[in-house]
PDB file of N, CA and C in Angstrom:
ATOM      1  N   UNK A 200      -2.771  31.654  23.348  1.00  0.00           N
ATOM      2  CA  UNK A 200      -2.786  30.388  22.353  1.00  0.00           C
ATOM      3  C   UNK A 200      -1.342  30.078  21.914  1.00  0.00           C
ATOM      4  N   UNK A 201      -0.370  31.056  21.921  1.00  0.00           N
ATOM      5  CA  UNK A 201       0.867  30.981  20.992  1.00  0.00           C
ATOM      6  C   UNK A 201       1.607  30.071  22.221  1.00  0.00           C
ATOM      7  N   UNK A 202       1.608  30.773  23.684  1.00  0.00           N
ATOM      8  CA  UNK A 202       2.266  29.809  24.638  1.00  0.00           C
ATOM      9  C   UNK A 202       1.730  28.511  24.791  1.00  0.00           C
ATOM     10  N   UNK A 203       0.646  27.968  24.612  1.00  0.00           N
ATOM     11  CA  UNK A 203       0.578  26.744  24.511  1.00  0.00           C
ATOM     12  C   UNK A 203       0.453  25.807  23.701  1.00  0.00           C
ATOM     13  N   UNK A 204       0.805  26.367  22.142  1.00  0.00           N
ATOM     14  CA  UNK A 204       1.396  25.708  21.032  1.00  0.00           C
ATOM     15  C   UNK A 204       2.566  24.200  21.285  1.00  0.00           C
ATOM     16  N   UNK A 205       3.512  24.927  22.012  1.00  0.00           N
ATOM     17  CA  UNK A 205       4.534  23.833  21.945  1.00  0.00           C
ATOM     18  C   UNK A 205       4.185  22.565  23.128  1.00  0.00           C
ATOM     19  N   UNK A 206       3.189  22.867  24.141  1.00  0.00           N
ATOM     20  CA  UNK A 206       2.696  22.195  24.658  1.00  0.00           C
ATOM     21  C   UNK A 206       1.586  20.978  23.873  1.00  0.00           C
ATOM     22  N   UNK A 207       0.551  21.743  23.198  1.00  0.00           N
ATOM     23  CA  UNK A 207      -0.041  21.108  22.383  1.00  0.00           C
ATOM     24  C   UNK A 207       1.020  20.024  21.172  1.00  0.00           C
ATOM     25  N   UNK A 208       1.832  20.520  20.887  1.00  0.00           N
ATOM     26  CA  UNK A 208       2.785  19.827  19.505  1.00  0.00           C
ATOM     27  C   UNK A 208       3.347  18.729  20.445  1.00  0.00           C
ATOM     28  N   UNK A 209       3.738  19.130  21.998  1.00  0.00           N
ATOM     29  CA  UNK A 209       4.308  17.750  22.422  1.00  0.00           C
ATOM     30  C   UNK A 209       3.397  16.919  22.795  1.00  0.00           C
ATOM     31  N   UNK A 210       2.630  17.084  23.335  1.00  0.00           N
ATOM     32  CA  UNK A 210       1.243  15.840  23.519  1.00  0.00           C
ATOM     33  C   UNK A 210       0.617  15.551  22.007  1.00  0.00           C
ATOM     34  N   UNK A 211       0.811  16.055  21.099  1.00  0.00           N
ATOM     35  CA  UNK A 211       0.467  15.214  19.925  1.00  0.00           C
ATOM     36  C   UNK A 211       1.549  14.253  19.633  1.00  0.00           C
ATOM     37  N   UNK A 212       2.660  14.805  19.441  1.00  0.00           N
ATOM     38  CA  UNK A 212       3.815  14.107  19.224  1.00  0.00           C
ATOM     39  C   UNK A 212       4.065  12.751  20.048  1.00  0.00           C
ATOM     40  N   UNK A 213       3.454  12.948  21.450  1.00  0.00           N
ATOM     41  CA  UNK A 213       3.366  11.480  22.183  1.00  0.00           C
ATOM     42  C   UNK A 213       2.124  10.603  21.749  1.00  0.00           C
ATOM     43  N   UNK A 214       1.131  11.249  21.759  1.00  0.00           N
ATOM     44  CA  UNK A 214      -0.017  10.497  21.910  1.00  0.00           C
ATOM     45  C   UNK A 214      -0.290   9.945  20.449  1.00  0.00           C
ATOM     46  N   UNK A 215       0.206  10.695  19.469  1.00  0.00           N
ATOM     47  CA  UNK A 215      -0.306  10.203  18.079  1.00  0.00           C
ATOM     48  C   UNK A 215       0.436   8.598  17.781  1.00  0.00           C
ATOM     49  N   UNK A 216       1.390   8.093  17.815  1.00  0.00           N
ATOM     50  CA  UNK A 216       1.776   7.259  17.626  1.00  0.00           C
ATOM     51  C   UNK A 216       1.093   6.008  18.486  1.00  0.00           C
ATOM     52  N   UNK A 217       0.493   6.006  19.556  1.00  0.00           N
ATOM     53  CA  UNK A 217      -0.094   5.535  20.289  1.00  0.00           C
ATOM     54  C   UNK A 217      -1.289   5.435  19.787  1.00  0.00           C
ATOM     55  N   UNK A 218      -2.253   6.160  19.143  1.00  0.00           N
ATOM     56  CA  UNK A 218      -3.435   6.339  18.317  1.00  0.00           C
ATOM     57  C   UNK A 218      -3.343   5.149  17.323  1.00  0.00           C
ATOM     58  N   UNK A 219      -2.133   5.651  17.137  1.00  0.00           N
ATOM     59  CA  UNK A 219      -1.994   4.656  15.230  1.00  0.00           C
ATOM     60  C   UNK A 219      -1.974   3.528  15.578  1.00  0.00           C
ATOM     61  N   UNK A 220      -1.027   2.928  16.574  1.00  0.00           N
ATOM     62  CA  UNK A 220      -0.917   1.601  17.088  1.00  0.00           C
ATOM     63  C   UNK A 220      -2.545   0.837  17.378  1.00  0.00           C
ATOM     64  N   UNK A 221      -2.986   1.544  17.853  1.00  0.00           N
ATOM     65  CA  UNK A 221      -4.272   1.093  18.421  1.00  0.00           C
ATOM     66  C   UNK A 221      -4.918   0.588  17.273  1.00  0.00           C
ATOM     67  N   UNK A 222      -4.868   1.322  16.261  1.00  0.00           N
ATOM     68  CA  UNK A 222      -5.483   1.386  14.977  1.00  0.00           C
ATOM     69  C   UNK A 222      -5.096   0.295  13.877  1.00  0.00           C
ATOM     70  N   UNK A 223      -3.611   0.123  14.225  1.00  0.00           N
ATOM     71  CA  UNK A 223      -3.109  -1.126  12.930  1.00  0.00           C
ATOM     72  C   UNK A 223      -3.554  -2.244  13.236  1.00  0.00           C
ATOM     73  N   UNK A 224      -3.305  -3.308  12.066  1.00  0.00           N
ATOM     74  CA  UNK A 224      -3.607  -4.447  11.998  1.00  0.00           C
ATOM     75  C   UNK A 224      -2.266  -4.953  11.657  1.00  0.00           C
ATOM     76  N   UNK A 225      -1.744  -5.892  12.622  1.00  0.00           N
ATOM     77  CA  UNK A 225      -0.684  -6.651  12.318  1.00  0.00           C
ATOM     78  C   UNK A 225      -1.073  -8.285  12.010  1.00  0.00           C
ATOM     79  N   UNK A 226      -0.914  -8.765  10.873  1.00  0.00           N
ATOM     80  CA  UNK A 226      -1.003  -9.918  10.469  1.00  0.00           C
ATOM     81  C   UNK A 226       0.238 -10.701  10.103  1.00  0.00           C
ATOM     82  N   UNK A 227       0.401 -12.091  10.069  1.00  0.00           N
ATOM     83  CA  UNK A 227       1.876 -12.891   9.779  1.00  0.00           C
ATOM     84  C   UNK A 227       1.128 -13.750   9.032  1.00  0.00           C
ATOM     85  N   UNK A 228       1.191 -14.053   7.282  1.00  0.00           N
ATOM     86  CA  UNK A 228       0.952 -14.947   6.949  1.00  0.00           C
ATOM     87  C   UNK A 228       1.795 -15.763   6.030  1.00  0.00           C
ATOM     88  N   UNK A 229       1.924 -17.239   6.194  1.00  0.00           N
ATOM     89  CA  UNK A 229       2.780 -17.819   5.797  1.00  0.00           C
ATOM     90  C   UNK A 229       2.237 -18.802   4.150  1.00  0.00           C
ATOM     91  N   UNK A 230       2.852 -18.352   3.015  1.00  0.00           N
ATOM     92  CA  UNK A 230       2.660 -18.627   1.798  1.00  0.00           C
ATOM     93  C   UNK A 230       3.664 -19.759   1.392  1.00  0.00           C
ATOM     94  N   UNK A 231       2.850 -20.942   0.626  1.00  0.00           N
ATOM     95  CA  UNK A 231       3.093 -22.497   0.587  1.00  0.00           C
ATOM     96  C   UNK A 231       3.759 -22.037  -1.212  1.00  0.00           C
ATOM     97  N   UNK A 232       4.901 -20.817  -1.264  1.00  0.00           N
ATOM     98  CA  UNK A 232       5.518 -20.639  -2.276  1.00  0.00           C
ATOM     99  C   UNK A 232       6.886 -19.996  -2.131  1.00  0.00           C
ATOM    100  N   UNK A 233       7.501 -20.358  -3.368  1.00  0.00           N
ATOM    101  CA  UNK A 233       9.044 -19.599  -3.229  1.00  0.00           C
ATOM    102  C   UNK A 233       8.914 -18.444  -3.328  1.00  0.00           C
ATOM    103  N   UNK A 234      10.022 -17.686  -2.792  1.00  0.00           N
ATOM    104  CA  UNK A 234      10.312 -16.575  -3.032  1.00  0.00           C
ATOM    105  C   UNK A 234      10.064 -15.787  -4.813  1.00  0.00           C
ATOM    106  N   UNK A 235      10.583 -16.542  -5.477  1.00  0.00           N
ATOM    107  CA  UNK A 235      10.458 -15.935  -6.630  1.00  0.00           C
ATOM    108  C   UNK A 235       9.093 -16.126  -7.265  1.00  0.00           C
ATOM    109  N   UNK A 236       8.047 -17.241  -6.650  1.00  0.00           N
ATOM    110  CA  UNK A 236       6.539 -17.089  -7.407  1.00  0.00           C
ATOM    111  C   UNK A 236       6.194 -15.996  -6.738  1.00  0.00           C
ATOM    112  N   UNK A 237       6.285 -15.883  -5.520  1.00  0.00           N
ATOM    113  CA  UNK A 237       5.689 -14.727  -4.810  1.00  0.00           C
ATOM    114  C   UNK A 237       5.874 -13.368  -5.262  1.00  0.00           C
ATOM    115  N   UNK A 238       6.980 -13.084  -5.568  1.00  0.00           N
ATOM    116  CA  UNK A 238       7.799 -11.977  -6.371  1.00  0.00           C
ATOM    117  C   UNK A 238       6.886 -11.703  -7.247  1.00  0.00           C
ATOM    118  N   UNK A 239       6.859 -12.645  -8.396  1.00  0.00           N
ATOM    119  CA  UNK A 239       6.086 -12.418  -9.861  1.00  0.00           C
ATOM    120  C   UNK A 239       4.668 -12.408  -9.702  1.00  0.00           C
ATOM    121  N   UNK A 240       4.113 -12.819  -8.680  1.00  0.00           N
ATOM    122  CA  UNK A 240       2.628 -12.695  -8.433  1.00  0.00           C
ATOM    123  C   UNK A 240       2.414 -11.325  -8.026  1.00  0.00           C
ATOM    124  N   UNK A 241       2.995 -10.629  -7.175  1.00  0.00           N
ATOM    125  CA  UNK A 241       2.522  -8.903  -6.721  1.00  0.00           C
ATOM    126  C   UNK A 241       3.483  -8.002  -7.751  1.00  0.00           C
ATOM    127  N   UNK A 242       4.805  -8.725  -8.761  1.00  0.00           N
ATOM    128  CA  UNK A 242       5.069  -7.583  -9.407  1.00  0.00           C
ATOM    129  C   UNK A 242       4.537  -8.024 -10.863  1.00  0.00           C
ATOM    130  N   UNK A 243       3.802  -8.354 -11.802  1.00  0.00           N
ATOM    131  CA  UNK A 243       3.144  -8.576 -12.533  1.00  0.00           C
ATOM    132  C   UNK A 243       2.182  -8.370 -12.583  1.00  0.00           C
ATOM    133  N   UNK A 244       1.376  -8.007 -14.084  1.00  0.00           N
ATOM    134  CA  UNK A 244      -0.040  -8.037 -14.135  1.00  0.00           C
ATOM    135  C   UNK A 244      -0.925  -9.544 -14.247  1.00  0.00           C
ATOM    136  N   UNK A 245      -0.185 -10.160 -15.250  1.00  0.00           N
ATOM    137  CA  UNK A 245      -0.446 -11.709 -14.841  1.00  0.00           C
ATOM    138  C   UNK A 245      -0.374 -12.231 -13.482  1.00  0.00           C
ATOM    139  N   UNK A 246       0.417 -12.001 -12.942  1.00  0.00           N
ATOM    140  CA  UNK A 246       0.282 -12.438 -11.261  1.00  0.00           C
ATOM    141  C   UNK A 246      -0.708 -12.052 -10.424  1.00  0.00           C
ATOM    142  N   UNK A 247      -0.701 -10.565 -10.425  1.00  0.00           N
ATOM    143  CA  UNK A 247      -1.935  -9.964  -9.543  1.00  0.00           C
ATOM    144  C   UNK A 247      -3.400 -10.320 -10.062  1.00  0.00           C
ATOM    145  N   UNK A 248      -3.359 -11.154 -11.676  1.00  0.00           N
ATOM    146  CA  UNK A 248      -4.737 -11.200 -11.838  1.00  0.00           C
ATOM    147  C   UNK A 248      -5.039 -12.831 -11.364  1.00  0.00           C
ATOM    148  N   UNK A 249      -4.009 -13.494 -11.059  1.00  0.00           N
ATOM    149  CA  UNK A 249      -4.240 -14.784 -10.863  1.00  0.00           C
ATOM    150  C   UNK A 249      -4.935 -14.942  -9.029  1.00  0.00           C
ATOM    151  N   UNK A 250      -4.989 -14.005  -8.498  1.00  0.00           N
ATOM    152  CA  UNK A 250      -5.054 -14.162  -7.162  1.00  0.00           C
ATOM    153  C   UNK A 250      -5.705 -12.952  -6.396  1.00  0.00           C
ATOM    154  N   UNK A 251      -5.739 -11.866  -6.825  1.00  0.00           N
ATOM    155  CA  UNK A 251      -6.097 -10.553  -6.248  1.00  0.00           C
ATOM    156  C   UNK A 251      -6.974  -9.269  -6.807  1.00  0.00           C
ATOM    157  N   UNK A 252      -7.329  -9.457  -8.270  1.00  0.00           N
ATOM    158  CA  UNK A 252      -8.018  -8.823  -8.926  1.00  0.00           C
ATOM    159  C   UNK A 252      -8.356  -9.215 -10.404  1.00  0.00           C
ATOM    160  N   UNK A 253      -9.085  -8.786 -11.124  1.00  0.00           N
ATOM    161  CA  UNK A 253      -9.494  -8.816 -12.026  1.00  0.00           C
ATOM    162  C   UNK A 253      -8.253  -8.436 -13.386  1.00  0.00           C
ATOM    163  N   UNK A 254      -8.153  -7.495 -12.879  1.00  0.00           N
ATOM    164  CA  UNK A 254      -7.558  -7.062 -14.187  1.00  0.00           C
ATOM    165  C   UNK A 254      -6.225  -5.478 -13.190  1.00  0.00           C
ATOM    166  N   UNK A 255      -4.966  -5.332 -14.285  1.00  0.00           N
ATOM    167  CA  UNK A 255      -4.099  -4.502 -13.427  1.00  0.00           C
ATOM    168  C   UNK A 255      -3.203  -4.254 -14.088  1.00  0.00           C
ATOM    169  N   UNK A 256      -2.402  -2.870 -13.893  1.00  0.00           N
ATOM    170  CA  UNK A 256      -0.993  -2.922 -14.964  1.00  0.00           C
ATOM    171  C   UNK A 256      -0.121  -2.194 -13.916  1.00  0.00           C
ATOM    172  N   UNK A 257       0.959  -3.489 -13.896  1.00  0.00           N
ATOM    173  CA  UNK A 257       2.064  -3.430 -13.251  1.00  0.00           C
ATOM    174  C   UNK A 257       3.300  -3.150 -13.912  1.00  0.00           C
ATOM    175  N   UNK A 258       3.928  -2.277 -13.758  1.00  0.00           N
ATOM    176  CA  UNK A 258       5.270  -2.478 -14.036  1.00  0.00           C
ATOM    177  C   UNK A 258       6.477  -2.473 -13.173  1.00  0.00           C
ATOM    178  N   UNK A 259       6.907  -3.088 -13.121  1.00  0.00           N
ATOM    179  CA  UNK A 259       7.790  -3.310 -11.841  1.00  0.00           C
ATOM    180  C   UNK A 259       9.581  -2.795 -12.086  1.00  0.00           C
ATOM    181  N   UNK A 260       9.620  -1.572 -12.033  1.00  0.00           N
ATOM    182  CA  UNK A 260      10.637  -0.284 -12.336  1.00  0.00           C
ATOM    183  C   UNK A 260      10.129   0.827 -11.511  1.00  0.00           C
ATOM    184  N   UNK A 261      11.559   1.419 -11.422  1.00  0.00           N
ATOM    185  CA  UNK A 261      11.405   2.756 -10.687  1.00  0.00           C
ATOM    186  C   UNK A 261      10.485   3.624 -11.403  1.00  0.00           C
ATOM    187  N   UNK A 262       9.256   4.128 -10.982  1.00  0.00           N
ATOM    188  CA  UNK A 262       8.279   5.071 -11.711  1.00  0.00           C
ATOM    189  C   UNK A 262       7.272   4.325 -12.334  1.00  0.00           C
ATOM    190  N   UNK A 263       7.247   2.896 -12.182  1.00  0.00           N
ATOM    191  CA  UNK A 263       6.468   2.102 -13.124  1.00  0.00           C
ATOM    192  C   UNK A 263       5.314   2.048 -12.726  1.00  0.00           C
ATOM    193  N   UNK A 264       4.153   1.668 -13.121  1.00  0.00           N
ATOM    194  CA  UNK A 264       2.759   2.198 -13.107  1.00  0.00           C
ATOM    195  C   UNK A 264       2.466   0.648 -11.749  1.00  0.00           C
ATOM    196  N   UNK A 265       1.909   0.858 -10.875  1.00  0.00           N
ATOM    197  CA  UNK A 265       1.338   0.024  -9.644  1.00  0.00           C
ATOM    198  C   UNK A 265      -0.141   0.097  -9.675  1.00  0.00           C
ATOM    199  N   UNK A 266      -1.195  -0.357 -10.471  1.00  0.00           N
ATOM    200  CA  UNK A 266      -2.380   0.072 -10.901  1.00  0.00           C
ATOM    201  C   UNK A 266      -3.110  -1.589 -10.818  1.00  0.00           C
ATOM    202  N   UNK A 267      -4.051  -1.608  -9.661  1.00  0.00           N
ATOM    203  CA  UNK A 267      -5.114  -2.559  -9.549  1.00  0.00           C
ATOM    204  C   UNK A 267      -6.181  -2.147  -9.679  1.00  0.00           C
ATOM    205  N   UNK A 268      -6.972  -2.950 -10.349  1.00  0.00           N
ATOM    206  CA  UNK A 268      -8.553  -2.748 -11.083  1.00  0.00           C
ATOM    207  C   UNK A 268      -9.262  -3.842 -10.603  1.00  0.00           C
ATOM    208  N   UNK A 269     -10.300  -3.328  -9.329  1.00  0.00           N
ATOM    209  CA  UNK A 269     -10.955  -4.231  -8.643  1.00  0.00           C
ATOM    210  C   UNK A 269     -12.133  -4.264  -9.672  1.00  0.00           C
ATOM    211  N   UNK A 270     -12.821  -3.167 -10.255  1.00  0.00           N
ATOM    212  CA  UNK A 270     -13.877  -2.765 -11.043  1.00  0.00           C
ATOM    213  C   UNK A 270     -13.455  -2.423 -12.460  1.00  0.00           C
ATOM    214  N   UNK A 271     -12.850  -3.307 -13.608  1.00  0.00           N
ATOM    215  CA  UNK A 271     -12.104  -2.774 -14.500  1.00  0.00           C
ATOM    216  C   UNK A 271     -13.105  -2.194 -15.543  1.00  0.00           C
ATOM    217  N   UNK A 272     -14.242  -2.634 -15.581  1.00  0.00           N
ATOM    218  CA  UNK A 272     -15.349  -1.665 -16.638  1.00  0.00           C
ATOM    219  C   UNK A 272     -15.856  -0.438 -16.165  1.00  0.00           C
ATOM    220  N   UNK A 273     -15.749   0.084 -14.779  1.00  0.00           N
ATOM    221  CA  UNK A 273     -16.185   0.950 -14.323  1.00  0.00           C
ATOM    222  C   UNK A 273     -15.232   2.005 -14.959  1.00  0.00           C
ATOM    223  N   UNK A 274     -16.019   3.490 -14.601  1.00  0.00           N
ATOM    224  CA  UNK A 274     -15.508   4.658 -14.985  1.00  0.00           C
ATOM    225  C   UNK A 274     -13.776   4.844 -14.279  1.00  0.00           C
ATOM    226  N   UNK A 275     -12.876   5.584 -15.091  1.00  0.00           N
ATOM    227  CA  UNK A 275     -11.552   5.905 -14.118  1.00  0.00           C
ATOM    228  C   UNK A 275     -11.872   6.430 -12.912  1.00  0.00           C
ATOM    229  N   UNK A 276     -11.394   6.089 -11.722  1.00  0.00           N
ATOM    230  CA  UNK A 276     -12.030   6.647 -10.404  1.00  0.00           C
ATOM    231  C   UNK A 276     -12.781   6.020  -9.599  1.00  0.00           C
ATOM    232  N   UNK A 277     -13.385   4.878 -10.618  1.00  0.00           N
ATOM    233  CA  UNK A 277     -14.345   4.044  -9.698  1.00  0.00           C
ATOM    234  C   UNK A 277     -14.065   2.673  -9.832  1.00  0.00           C
ATOM    235  N   UNK A 278     -12.678   2.320 -10.248  1.00  0.00           N
ATOM    236  CA  UNK A 278     -12.206   1.082 -10.789  1.00  0.00           C
ATOM    237  C   UNK A 278     -11.701   0.122  -9.113  1.00  0.00           C
ATOM    238  N   UNK A 279     -11.336   0.872  -8.676  1.00  0.00           N
ATOM    239  CA  UNK A 279     -10.958   0.511  -7.198  1.00  0.00           C
ATOM    240  C   UNK A 279      -9.478   0.764  -6.887  1.00  0.00           C
ATOM    241  N   UNK A 280      -8.498   0.839  -7.787  1.00  0.00           N
ATOM    242  CA  UNK A 280      -7.303   1.170  -7.713  1.00  0.00           C
ATOM    243  C   UNK A 280      -6.957   2.274  -7.941  1.00  0.00           C
ATOM    244  N   UNK A 281      -6.157   3.043  -7.352  1.00  0.00           N
ATOM    245  CA  UNK A 281      -5.489   4.510  -7.827  1.00  0.00           C
ATOM    246  C   UNK A 281      -4.373   4.357  -8.538  1.00  0.00           C
ATOM    247  N   UNK A 282      -3.788   5.506  -9.147  1.00  0.00           N
ATOM    248  CA  UNK A 282      -2.845   5.311  -9.652  1.00  0.00           C
ATOM    249  C   UNK A 282      -1.413   5.584  -8.870  1.00  0.00           C
ATOM    250  N   UNK A 283      -0.801   4.541  -8.564  1.00  0.00           N
ATOM    251  CA  UNK A 283       0.415   4.496  -7.952  1.00  0.00           C
ATOM    252  C   UNK A 283       1.540   4.378  -8.749  1.00  0.00           C
ATOM    253  N   UNK A 284       3.083   4.610  -8.511  1.00  0.00           N
ATOM    254  CA  UNK A 284       4.201   4.252  -9.011  1.00  0.00           C
ATOM    255  C   UNK A 284       5.280   3.596  -8.053  1.00  0.00           C
ATOM    256  N   UNK A 285       5.757   2.687  -8.633  1.00  0.00           N
ATOM    257  CA  UNK A 285       7.031   2.000  -8.037  1.00  0.00           C
ATOM    258  C   UNK A 285       8.081   2.829  -7.849  1.00  0.00           C
ATOM    259  N   UNK A 286       8.677   3.138  -6.363  1.00  0.00           N
ATOM    260  CA  UNK A 286       9.534   4.391  -5.630  1.00  0.00           C
ATOM    261  C   UNK A 286      10.779   3.831  -5.597  1.00  0.00           C
ATOM    262  N   UNK A 287      10.855   2.327  -5.776  1.00  0.00           N
ATOM    263  CA  UNK A 287      12.404   1.545  -5.487  1.00  0.00           C
ATOM    264  C   UNK A 287      12.060   0.290  -5.977  1.00  0.00           C
ATOM    265  N   UNK A 288      13.135  -0.583  -6.116  1.00  0.00           N
ATOM    266  CA  UNK A 288      13.173  -1.790  -6.559  1.00  0.00           C
ATOM    267  C   UNK A 288      13.894  -2.586  -5.667  1.00  0.00           C
ATOM    268  N   UNK A 289      13.484  -3.403  -4.657  1.00  0.00           N
ATOM    269  CA  UNK A 289      14.372  -4.238  -3.816  1.00  0.00           C
ATOM    270  C   UNK A 289      15.207  -5.129  -4.224  1.00  0.00           C
ATOM    271  N   UNK A 290      14.760  -5.789  -5.292  1.00  0.00           N
ATOM    272  CA  UNK A 290      15.402  -7.203  -5.698  1.00  0.00           C
ATOM    273  C   UNK A 290      16.525  -7.039  -6.166  1.00  0.00           C
TER     274      UNK A 290
END
């Protein structure tokens, strides 16, 4: 088995990107809004609530919360959004 391990890893290295590409969804959407309007829609609690979910906790800063709640009245863990943190601020 040990002598086949490099071969197996090589096959996985070559094949996994192909499998991932086959399962990827690529879509382009044009939004009739300016950059600032779109940025505010995705990076503020009030913005997310206007088009995506009934409640959220968005803190657009490094290590800030990015939590989107599809079912805000459900128990924690069943609200539809996990606990994520902003890892960078590209603006």
